[in-house]
């Protein structure tokens, strides 16, 4: 079966992800692409119908459909290769979980109906019960239609009745076996869509319900992924760790395969990563190397092999992956993205000096790590804090695969060429960080090192020399972050003086001399008293900020210094004297309120 390695179950049989009277679907691993796929083959005599359906799926993409990547016939059998969705069938989920928040239920149904609408326009249909709930790249629960849930022809059941039945089971507030009680809006919606068979009509009713105030989904409501069910039948990872390991928060995104643990004896924090056993993915394909000591690599401290899974113990520093940066920072400027790409490029240069393969290079495997957060929260750093305000950080590269790198692939996004992306940037067209990083990593992964370097150089040229000035708070390769903290205490702006026009300097600022370089401002301060006073205030703010950065003490500790205490006491005395003088003058003038009644 071409180059696909079929995963095996505990009983040494091919591992099925789906089976019915028409087809069987198996889990497989593609060694060249380093990813999981699902291999479906027709189990009926209608091979031509199965093949035609698969070719239709291969020729179009939709966000709510798994991507079909290959279709072929071999030894009289038709095969369809599609993206593996590591999730849980909706029918199994609805039997296991109830009282799901209404906003999530409606959101999942809208996702299914959007995908179904695209399928029906091509003469295909899909089953709601075999659609899958899964966790996306940033750990949010979504519904997607896998290839195995898609059929030729028209629906055999009434769409409205099927949807209303599912949403009532998911929202049921009672325990199984008790009379069903649903939220009011679900009862009204189910009565409206019951009997409807038009996707447009059901979708219109769904979209009438406001789901904008969607809160965080509780852990109890997350789907149980396929690999989780396969690997955690007897033990969970935490059961096999030493007793002195205590679980911490999961991090920025929800994952069943990665978690932080603290060794209470040493207070050291480790990232524990779960990987499939040998029967599902070979250790050679995972590319584990415990002896690699390059400082750019994420260090693997220990590998524990068990019958059900592998446990990888990695050293941990506070940070996030490039994938999390991409997904959570949609408003980043181009120069910020290019700067971070440059830092990644420097780290990858060090990786290649070790003659290490980059075939495992994916966005999840490149990490931004901070020694200290500088007063910011991790969520703020990854999403809103400008890169020039980031504390010192390092870029680390993980050399082995993880389950997210083997499953979370953006097959639906077509790859642009370097020339096309550069042309879009020059024209001012919308280009996302996902496109730029995705194409850059693709070239590095396929050994196009010089093409990747040239692509990065061309990107730098598009933003001009003004934005190519290094950001503060940078750490060079193999240089500890602590060595550059004092060097980076400069408040020098990122843009050169010739670029004030891009910042929209106001006429008042121009009149006060703020559109000139700092050297010119010094010459004109004496002739511009307003600017002089403002500059003094800014200088004082800068000094205060730098004192906080330069010292490990908190602001409360700074306030406790004797000189500061004397200043505060003196200010309080002056304030009390001023109040007493005002009261005395009011009394002598006869206008005090306590004299009005006399």
Coordinates of C-alpha atoms in Angstrom, one line a residue:
X1 CA 0.0 0.0 0.0
X2 CA 2.4 2.6 -1.3
X3 CA 4.5 4.3 1.4
X4 CA 1.9 4.2 4.3
X5 CA 2.8 2.4 7.5
X6 CA -0.5 1.0 8.9
X7 CA -0.7 1.4 12.7
X8 CA -1.4 -1.8 14.7
X9 CA -3.7 -2.5 17.6
X10 CA -2.8 -4.3 20.8
X11 CA -4.0 -7.6 19.2
X12 CA -1.6 -7.0 16.2
X13 CA -4.4 -6.2 13.8
X14 CA -4.6 -3.1 11.6
X15 CA -5.9 -0.2 13.7
X16 CA -9.4 0.9 12.5
X17 CA -10.6 4.4 13.0
X18 CA -14.0 3.8 11.3
X19 CA -15.9 0.8 9.8
X20 CA -19.3 0.3 8.2
X21 CA -20.8 -1.9 5.4
X22 CA -19.3 0.3 2.6
X23 CA -15.8 1.0 3.7
X24 CA -13.1 0.5 6.3
X25 CA -10.7 3.3 7.5
X26 CA -7.3 2.7 9.1
X27 CA -4.8 4.9 10.9
X28 CA -1.4 5.1 9.1
X29 CA 1.8 7.1 9.2
X30 CA 3.5 8.7 6.2
X31 CA 7.2 8.5 6.7
X32 CA 8.1 11.2 4.1
X33 CA 5.6 13.8 5.4
X34 CA 6.1 12.7 9.1
X35 CA 2.3 12.8 9.7
X36 CA -0.7 10.6 10.4
X37 CA -3.3 10.0 7.8
X38 CA -6.4 7.9 7.4
X39 CA -6.5 5.2 4.7
X40 CA -10.0 4.3 3.5
X41 CA -10.7 1.4 1.2
X42 CA -14.1 0.3 -0.2
X43 CA -15.5 -2.8 1.3
X44 CA -18.3 -3.1 -1.3
X45 CA -18.5 -3.8 -5.0
X46 CA -19.1 -0.2 -5.9
X47 CA -15.4 0.6 -6.4
X48 CA -16.0 3.1 -9.2
X49 CA -18.5 5.1 -7.1
X50 CA -16.1 5.2 -4.2
X51 CA -13.2 6.3 -6.5
X52 CA -15.3 9.0 -8.1
X53 CA -16.4 10.3 -4.7
X54 CA -12.8 10.4 -3.5
X55 CA -11.6 12.3 -6.6
X56 CA -14.3 15.0 -6.0
X57 CA -13.0 15.4 -2.4
X58 CA -9.4 15.6 -3.6
X59 CA -10.2 18.5 -5.9
X60 CA -11.6 20.9 -3.4
X61 CA -11.0 22.0 0.2
X62 CA -13.2 23.5 2.9
X63 CA -12.3 24.5 6.5
X64 CA -14.9 22.1 7.9
X65 CA -13.8 19.1 5.8
X66 CA -10.7 16.9 6.3
X67 CA -8.4 17.2 3.3
X68 CA -8.1 14.3 0.9
X69 CA -4.5 14.1 -0.1
X70 CA -4.3 11.0 -2.4
X71 CA -6.6 8.7 -4.3
X72 CA -5.4 5.6 -6.2
X73 CA -6.3 2.0 -7.2
X74 CA -4.0 -0.9 -6.3
X75 CA -4.5 -4.6 -6.8
X76 CA -8.2 -4.0 -7.7
X77 CA -8.8 -2.0 -4.5
X78 CA -9.6 1.7 -4.4
X79 CA -7.9 3.7 -1.6
X80 CA -8.6 7.3 -0.4
X81 CA -5.9 9.0 1.8
X82 CA -7.1 11.8 4.0
X83 CA -6.0 14.0 6.9
X84 CA -6.2 12.3 10.2
X85 CA -8.6 14.0 12.6
X86 CA -7.6 13.0 16.2
X87 CA -11.1 13.4 17.7
X88 CA -14.3 11.7 18.9
X89 CA -17.4 10.8 16.9
X90 CA -20.3 13.1 17.8
X91 CA -22.5 10.1 18.4
X92 CA -20.1 8.7 21.0
X93 CA -19.6 12.1 22.5
X94 CA -23.3 12.8 22.9
X95 CA -23.7 9.5 24.8
X96 CA -20.9 10.3 27.2
X97 CA -21.4 14.1 27.8
X98 CA -24.4 16.2 28.6
X99 CA -25.1 19.8 29.9
X100 CA -22.8 21.3 27.2
X101 CA -23.0 25.1 27.0
X102 CA -25.5 26.1 24.4
X103 CA -23.0 28.5 22.6
X104 CA -20.7 25.6 21.9
X105 CA -23.5 23.3 20.7
X106 CA -24.8 25.9 18.2
X107 CA -21.2 26.7 17.0
X108 CA -20.5 23.0 16.3
X109 CA -23.8 22.6 14.4
X110 CA -23.1 25.7 12.3
X111 CA -19.6 24.2 11.5
X112 CA -21.2 20.9 10.3
X113 CA -23.9 22.7 8.3
X114 CA -21.3 24.9 6.5
X115 CA -19.4 21.8 5.5
X116 CA -22.5 19.9 4.5
X117 CA -23.6 22.9 2.3
X118 CA -20.3 22.7 0.4
X119 CA -20.6 18.9 -0.1
X120 CA -24.2 19.1 -1.4
X121 CA -23.2 21.6 -4.0
X122 CA -21.0 18.8 -5.4
X123 CA -23.5 16.0 -5.1
X124 CA -22.2 14.6 -1.8
X125 CA -23.6 14.3 1.7
X126 CA -22.3 13.6 5.2
X127 CA -23.4 12.0 8.4
X128 CA -23.7 14.2 11.5
X129 CA -23.3 11.3 14.0
X130 CA -19.9 10.3 12.5
X131 CA -18.6 13.8 12.3
X132 CA -15.8 14.4 14.8
X133 CA -15.1 16.8 17.6
X134 CA -11.4 17.6 18.0
X135 CA -9.1 20.1 19.5
X136 CA -7.5 22.5 17.0
X137 CA -4.0 24.0 17.0
X138 CA -4.7 26.2 20.0
X139 CA -6.8 23.7 22.0
X140 CA -10.3 24.9 21.1
X141 CA -13.0 22.3 20.5
X142 CA -14.3 22.3 16.9
X143 CA -16.4 20.0 14.7
X144 CA -15.1 18.7 11.4
X145 CA -16.4 16.3 8.8
X146 CA -13.8 13.5 8.2
X147 CA -13.5 11.7 4.9
X148 CA -15.1 8.5 6.2
X149 CA -18.3 10.4 7.1
X150 CA -18.9 11.6 3.5
X151 CA -21.0 9.6 1.0
X152 CA -22.3 9.9 -2.6
X153 CA -25.9 10.8 -3.3
X154 CA -28.6 12.3 -1.1
X155 CA -29.4 12.0 2.6
X156 CA -31.3 9.0 3.9
X157 CA -32.6 10.8 7.1
X158 CA -34.3 14.0 7.8
X159 CA -31.7 16.7 8.6
X160 CA -33.8 18.8 10.9
X161 CA -34.8 15.8 13.0
X162 CA -31.2 14.5 13.2
X163 CA -29.8 17.9 14.3
X164 CA -32.6 18.5 16.9
X165 CA -32.0 15.1 18.4
X166 CA -28.3 15.7 18.8
X167 CA -28.6 19.2 20.3
X168 CA -31.2 18.0 22.8
X169 CA -28.9 15.1 24.0
X170 CA -25.9 17.5 24.3
X171 CA -27.7 20.2 26.2
X172 CA -29.7 17.8 28.5
X173 CA -29.4 19.0 32.1
X174 CA -30.5 15.7 33.6
X175 CA -28.5 12.6 34.3
X176 CA -28.9 9.7 31.9
X177 CA -32.0 7.7 32.6
X178 CA -33.9 10.7 34.0
X179 CA -36.5 12.7 31.9
X180 CA -34.8 15.0 29.5
X181 CA -34.7 18.7 30.4
X182 CA -33.1 21.2 28.0
X183 CA -32.5 24.9 28.1
X184 CA -35.4 27.0 26.8
X185 CA -33.6 28.2 23.6
X186 CA -32.7 24.6 22.6
X187 CA -36.3 23.5 23.1
X188 CA -37.6 26.3 20.9
X189 CA -34.9 25.7 18.2
X190 CA -35.5 21.9 18.1
X191 CA -39.3 22.5 17.6
X192 CA -38.5 25.0 14.7
X193 CA -36.0 22.8 12.8
X194 CA -37.9 19.5 13.3
X195 CA -39.0 18.2 9.9
X196 CA -36.8 20.6 7.9
X197 CA -34.6 19.0 5.3
X198 CA -33.0 22.0 3.7
X199 CA -29.5 22.9 4.9
X200 CA -30.1 26.6 4.3
X201 CA -33.2 26.6 6.4
X202 CA -31.7 24.8 9.3
X203 CA -28.6 27.0 9.1
X204 CA -30.7 30.1 9.1
X205 CA -32.5 29.1 12.3
X206 CA -29.1 28.2 14.0
X207 CA -27.6 31.6 13.2
X208 CA -30.5 33.4 14.9
X209 CA -29.0 32.4 18.3
X210 CA -26.3 34.6 19.6
X211 CA -23.1 32.7 20.5
X212 CA -20.8 35.7 20.7
X213 CA -20.5 35.5 24.5
X214 CA -18.8 32.1 24.4
X215 CA -16.9 31.4 27.6
X216 CA -14.1 28.9 28.2
X217 CA -15.0 25.3 27.8
X218 CA -14.6 23.2 31.0
X219 CA -12.3 20.3 30.8
X220 CA -15.2 17.8 31.3
X221 CA -16.6 18.9 27.9
X222 CA -13.5 18.3 25.8
X223 CA -13.7 15.4 23.3
X224 CA -11.7 12.3 24.0
X225 CA -9.3 12.0 21.0
X226 CA -8.7 8.7 19.2
X227 CA -5.0 8.4 20.2
X228 CA -5.9 9.2 23.8
X229 CA -8.5 6.4 23.9
X230 CA -6.0 4.0 22.3
X231 CA -3.0 4.9 24.6
X232 CA -4.7 5.5 28.0
X233 CA -6.7 2.4 28.3
X234 CA -4.9 1.2 31.4
X235 CA -2.7 4.0 32.7
X236 CA -2.5 7.8 32.3
X237 CA 0.9 9.4 32.1
X238 CA 0.8 10.9 35.6
X239 CA 0.3 7.4 37.0
X240 CA 3.8 6.4 35.8
X241 CA 5.8 9.4 37.0
X242 CA 7.7 9.6 40.3
X243 CA 5.6 10.4 43.4
X244 CA 7.5 13.7 43.8
X245 CA 6.2 15.0 40.5
X246 CA 3.2 17.4 40.9
X247 CA 1.1 18.5 37.9
X248 CA 1.0 22.2 37.0
X249 CA -1.1 24.1 34.5
X250 CA -1.2 22.8 31.0
X251 CA 0.1 26.1 29.4
X252 CA -1.5 28.3 26.7
X253 CA -3.4 25.6 24.9
X254 CA -5.4 22.5 26.0
X255 CA -3.5 19.3 25.3
X256 CA -3.9 15.7 26.5
X257 CA -0.4 14.9 25.3
X258 CA 1.7 17.6 27.0
X259 CA 1.7 18.9 30.5
X260 CA 4.0 20.6 33.1
X261 CA 5.2 18.8 36.2
X262 CA 7.3 20.1 39.0
X263 CA 9.9 17.9 40.8
X264 CA 9.2 18.9 44.4
X265 CA 12.6 17.7 45.6
X266 CA 14.6 19.9 43.2
X267 CA 11.8 22.5 42.3
X268 CA 12.7 21.9 38.7
X269 CA 9.9 22.1 36.1
X270 CA 9.7 19.5 33.3
X271 CA 7.5 19.3 30.2
X272 CA 6.1 15.8 30.0
X273 CA 5.2 14.8 26.4
X274 CA 3.3 11.7 25.5
X275 CA 4.1 9.9 22.2
X276 CA 2.5 6.8 20.6
X277 CA 4.1 3.4 21.1
X278 CA 6.2 1.5 18.6
X279 CA 3.2 -0.3 17.1
X280 CA 1.7 3.0 16.0
X281 CA 4.9 5.1 15.2
X282 CA 8.4 3.8 15.1
X283 CA 11.0 5.4 17.4
X284 CA 13.2 6.0 14.4
X285 CA 10.4 8.1 12.7
X286 CA 10.0 10.1 15.9
X287 CA 13.7 10.9 15.8
X288 CA 14.5 10.7 19.5
X289 CA 18.1 11.6 20.4
X290 CA 18.7 11.9 24.1
X291 CA 22.5 12.6 23.7
X292 CA 22.2 15.8 21.7
X293 CA 23.8 18.7 23.6
X294 CA 23.5 21.6 21.3
X295 CA 22.3 24.6 23.4
X296 CA 19.7 25.5 20.7
X297 CA 17.9 22.2 21.2
X298 CA 15.2 21.6 23.7
X299 CA 17.0 19.1 26.0
X300 CA 15.5 15.6 26.4
X301 CA 16.2 14.6 30.0
X302 CA 14.7 11.1 30.0
X303 CA 12.7 8.7 27.8
X304 CA 10.4 6.2 29.5
X305 CA 9.1 3.4 27.3
X306 CA 5.8 1.7 28.2
X307 CA 3.6 -0.8 26.4
X308 CA 0.9 1.9 25.8
X309 CA 3.0 5.0 25.1
X310 CA 6.3 6.8 25.4
X311 CA 7.0 9.5 28.0
X312 CA 9.5 12.2 27.1
X313 CA 10.8 14.4 29.9
X314 CA 12.0 17.8 28.6
X315 CA 13.6 20.7 30.4
X316 CA 11.2 23.6 30.5
X317 CA 11.5 27.4 30.4
X318 CA 8.5 29.7 30.3
X319 CA 7.4 30.4 26.8
X320 CA 5.3 29.3 23.8
X321 CA 5.6 27.8 20.4
X322 CA 5.7 29.6 17.1
X323 CA 2.3 27.9 16.3
X324 CA 0.8 29.6 19.4
X325 CA 2.3 32.9 18.4
X326 CA 0.8 32.6 15.0
X327 CA -2.7 31.6 16.2
X328 CA -2.9 34.3 19.0
X329 CA -1.3 37.3 17.4
X330 CA -3.3 38.3 14.3
X331 CA -2.5 42.0 14.7
X332 CA 1.3 41.8 14.5
X333 CA 3.1 44.2 12.2
X334 CA 5.2 42.9 9.4
X335 CA 8.5 44.1 10.9
X336 CA 7.7 42.2 14.1
X337 CA 7.0 39.0 12.2
X338 CA 10.2 39.4 10.1
X339 CA 12.3 40.0 13.2
X340 CA 11.0 36.9 14.9
X341 CA 11.7 34.9 11.7
X342 CA 15.2 36.3 11.7
X343 CA 15.7 35.0 15.3
X344 CA 14.3 31.6 14.3
X345 CA 16.7 31.6 11.2
X346 CA 19.7 32.1 13.5
X347 CA 18.7 29.2 15.7
X348 CA 18.2 27.0 12.6
X349 CA 21.7 27.9 11.4
X350 CA 23.0 26.4 14.7
X351 CA 20.9 23.3 14.2
X352 CA 22.3 22.7 10.7
X353 CA 25.9 23.1 12.1
X354 CA 25.1 19.9 14.1
X355 CA 24.1 18.1 10.9
X356 CA 20.7 17.5 12.4
X357 CA 17.8 16.9 10.0
X358 CA 15.0 19.5 9.8
X359 CA 12.4 17.1 8.6
X360 CA 10.7 17.4 12.0
X361 CA 10.7 21.2 11.8
X362 CA 7.1 22.4 12.3
X363 CA 5.7 25.4 14.0
X364 CA 4.9 23.4 17.2
X365 CA 8.6 22.4 17.5
X366 CA 10.1 25.9 17.5
X367 CA 9.8 27.5 21.0
X368 CA 10.3 31.1 22.3
X369 CA 11.6 30.9 25.8
X370 CA 11.9 33.6 28.5
X371 CA 14.1 33.6 31.5
X372 CA 11.9 36.2 33.1
X373 CA 8.5 37.6 32.0
X374 CA 9.4 41.2 32.9
X375 CA 6.0 41.8 34.6
X376 CA 3.9 40.6 31.7
X377 CA 1.7 37.6 31.6
X378 CA 2.4 34.9 29.1
X379 CA -0.9 35.4 27.3
X380 CA -0.2 39.1 26.9
X381 CA 3.3 38.5 25.5
X382 CA 2.1 36.1 22.9
X383 CA -0.9 38.1 21.8
X384 CA -0.6 41.9 22.4
X385 CA 2.8 43.0 23.8
X386 CA 5.0 44.5 21.0
X387 CA 8.1 42.6 20.4
X388 CA 10.3 45.6 21.3
X389 CA 8.8 45.4 24.8
X390 CA 9.5 41.7 25.2
X391 CA 11.9 40.7 27.9
X392 CA 15.1 38.9 26.7
X393 CA 14.2 35.6 25.0
X394 CA 15.8 32.6 23.3
X395 CA 14.6 30.5 20.4
X396 CA 14.8 26.7 21.0
X397 CA 14.2 23.9 18.5
X398 CA 12.8 20.5 19.4
X399 CA 14.3 17.8 17.2
X400 CA 11.7 15.0 17.7
X401 CA 8.1 14.8 16.6
X402 CA 5.2 15.3 18.9
X403 CA 1.5 14.3 18.4
X404 CA 0.5 17.9 17.4
X405 CA 3.2 18.0 14.7
X406 CA 1.9 14.6 13.4
X407 CA -1.7 15.6 13.4
X408 CA -2.3 19.4 13.3
X409 CA -1.4 20.1 9.6
X410 CA -2.9 22.9 7.7
X411 CA -3.7 20.9 4.5
X412 CA -6.5 23.3 3.5
X413 CA -4.1 26.3 3.0
X414 CA -2.4 26.4 -0.4
X415 CA 1.3 27.2 -0.4
X416 CA 2.4 30.4 -2.1
X417 CA 5.7 30.7 -3.7
X418 CA 8.4 33.1 -2.4
X419 CA 7.8 35.4 -5.4
X420 CA 4.1 35.5 -4.8
X421 CA 4.4 36.3 -1.1
X422 CA 7.0 39.0 -1.7
X423 CA 4.8 40.6 -4.4
X424 CA 1.8 40.6 -2.1
X425 CA 3.9 42.3 0.6
X426 CA 5.2 45.0 -1.8
X427 CA 1.6 45.6 -3.0
X428 CA 0.4 46.0 0.6
X429 CA -1.9 43.0 0.2
X430 CA -3.0 41.0 3.3
X431 CA -0.3 38.4 4.1
X432 CA -0.7 36.5 7.4
X433 CA 2.1 35.4 9.8
X434 CA 0.8 31.8 9.1
X435 CA 1.6 32.2 5.4
X436 CA 5.0 33.6 6.0
X437 CA 6.1 31.2 8.7
X438 CA 4.5 28.2 6.9
X439 CA 6.3 28.8 3.7
X440 CA 9.6 29.5 5.5
X441 CA 9.4 26.3 7.5
X442 CA 8.4 24.3 4.4
X443 CA 11.6 25.4 2.6
X444 CA 13.7 24.6 5.6
X445 CA 12.0 21.2 6.1
X446 CA 12.6 20.3 2.4
X447 CA 16.3 21.2 2.6
X448 CA 15.9 24.4 0.6
X449 CA 18.2 26.3 3.1
X450 CA 19.5 28.9 0.7
X451 CA 16.0 29.6 -0.7
X452 CA 14.7 30.1 2.8
X453 CA 17.5 32.5 3.5
X454 CA 16.9 34.4 0.3
X455 CA 13.2 34.6 1.1
X456 CA 13.9 36.2 4.5
X457 CA 16.4 38.7 2.9
X458 CA 13.8 39.7 0.4
X459 CA 11.2 40.2 3.2
X460 CA 13.6 42.5 5.0
X461 CA 14.1 44.6 1.9
X462 CA 10.3 45.2 1.6
X463 CA 10.2 47.0 5.0
X464 CA 13.3 49.1 4.3
X465 CA 16.3 49.9 6.4
X466 CA 14.4 51.8 9.0
X467 CA 12.6 48.8 10.3
X468 CA 15.6 46.5 10.0
X469 CA 17.2 48.0 13.0
X470 CA 17.5 45.4 15.8
X471 CA 14.8 45.2 18.4
X472 CA 15.9 45.6 22.0
X473 CA 15.9 42.7 24.4
X474 CA 17.6 40.3 22.0
X475 CA 19.7 37.3 22.9
X476 CA 22.3 36.0 20.5
X477 CA 22.8 32.3 20.0
X478 CA 24.7 30.6 22.9
X479 CA 24.5 33.8 24.9
X480 CA 22.7 33.7 28.3
X481 CA 19.7 36.0 28.6
X482 CA 21.1 37.6 31.7
X483 CA 24.1 39.0 29.9
X484 CA 22.1 41.3 27.7
X485 CA 19.6 42.7 30.2
X486 CA 21.7 45.7 31.0
X487 CA 22.6 46.2 27.4
X488 CA 19.0 46.4 26.5
X489 CA 18.0 49.1 28.9
X490 CA 18.0 51.6 26.2
X491 CA 14.7 53.3 25.3
X492 CA 16.0 54.1 21.8
X493 CA 13.0 53.8 19.3
X494 CA 12.9 51.1 16.7
X495 CA 12.3 53.4 13.8
X496 CA 14.9 55.8 12.6
X497 CA 14.4 59.6 12.7
X498 CA 13.5 59.7 9.0
X499 CA 10.4 57.7 9.6
X500 CA 8.4 60.0 11.8
X501 CA 6.0 60.7 9.0
X502 CA 4.8 57.1 9.3
X503 CA 4.0 57.6 12.9
X504 CA 1.6 60.5 12.2
X505 CA 3.4 63.3 14.2
X506 CA 1.0 66.1 15.0
X507 CA 1.6 69.8 14.2
X508 CA 1.8 70.6 17.9
X509 CA 4.6 67.9 18.3
X510 CA 6.4 69.4 15.3
X511 CA 6.2 72.9 16.9
X512 CA 7.7 71.5 20.1
X513 CA 10.6 69.9 18.2
X514 CA 9.4 66.2 18.4
X515 CA 9.9 65.6 14.7
X516 CA 13.6 66.0 14.9
X517 CA 16.5 63.8 16.0
X518 CA 17.5 63.9 19.6
X519 CA 20.7 65.7 18.7
X520 CA 18.8 68.6 17.1
X521 CA 16.4 68.7 20.0
X522 CA 19.2 69.3 22.4
X523 CA 20.3 72.4 20.5
X524 CA 16.8 73.8 20.4
X525 CA 15.7 73.1 24.0
X526 CA 16.7 76.5 25.3
X527 CA 14.5 78.3 22.7
X528 CA 11.5 76.0 23.3
X529 CA 10.7 75.9 27.1
X530 CA 7.6 73.7 26.7
X531 CA 9.6 71.0 24.9
X532 CA 12.4 71.4 27.5
X533 CA 10.0 70.7 30.4
X534 CA 8.3 67.8 28.6
X535 CA 11.7 66.2 27.8
X536 CA 12.7 66.5 31.5
X537 CA 9.5 64.6 32.5
X538 CA 10.2 61.9 29.9
X539 CA 13.8 61.6 31.1
X540 CA 12.5 61.1 34.7
X541 CA 10.0 58.5 33.5
X542 CA 12.8 56.7 31.7
X543 CA 15.0 56.7 34.7
X544 CA 12.3 55.3 36.9
X545 CA 11.5 52.6 34.4
X546 CA 15.2 51.6 34.0
X547 CA 15.6 51.4 37.8
X548 CA 12.8 48.9 37.9
X549 CA 14.4 46.8 35.1
X550 CA 17.9 47.0 36.4
X551 CA 17.0 45.9 39.9
X552 CA 15.6 42.6 40.9
X553 CA 13.7 44.3 43.8
X554 CA 10.1 45.1 43.6
X555 CA 8.6 48.6 43.5
X556 CA 7.5 48.3 47.1
X557 CA 11.0 47.5 48.2
X558 CA 12.2 50.6 46.3
X559 CA 9.7 52.7 48.2
X560 CA 11.0 51.4 51.5
X561 CA 14.4 53.1 51.1
X562 CA 15.2 55.7 53.8
X563 CA 15.7 58.6 51.3
X564 CA 12.3 57.8 49.7
X565 CA 10.6 57.6 53.1
X566 CA 12.0 61.1 54.1
X567 CA 10.7 62.6 50.9
X568 CA 7.2 61.1 51.5
X569 CA 7.1 62.4 55.1
X570 CA 8.3 65.8 54.0
X571 CA 5.6 66.0 51.4
X572 CA 2.9 64.9 53.9
X573 CA 4.0 67.7 56.3
X574 CA 3.8 70.3 53.6
X575 CA 0.3 69.1 52.6
X576 CA -0.9 69.3 56.2
X577 CA 0.5 72.8 56.6
X578 CA -1.2 73.9 53.4
X579 CA -4.5 72.6 54.6
X580 CA -4.1 74.3 58.0
X581 CA -3.2 77.6 56.4
X582 CA -6.3 77.4 54.2
X583 CA -8.6 76.7 57.2
X584 CA -7.0 79.6 59.2
X585 CA -7.6 82.1 56.3
X586 CA -11.2 80.9 56.0
X587 CA -11.8 81.5 59.7
X588 CA -10.3 84.9 59.7
X589 CA -12.3 86.0 56.7
X590 CA -15.6 84.9 58.4
X591 CA -16.6 82.7 55.5
X592 CA -15.9 79.4 57.1
X593 CA -18.9 77.1 57.1
X594 CA -18.7 76.6 60.9
X595 CA -19.2 80.4 61.4
X596 CA -22.4 80.6 59.2
X597 CA -24.7 79.3 61.9
X598 CA -23.4 81.8 64.5

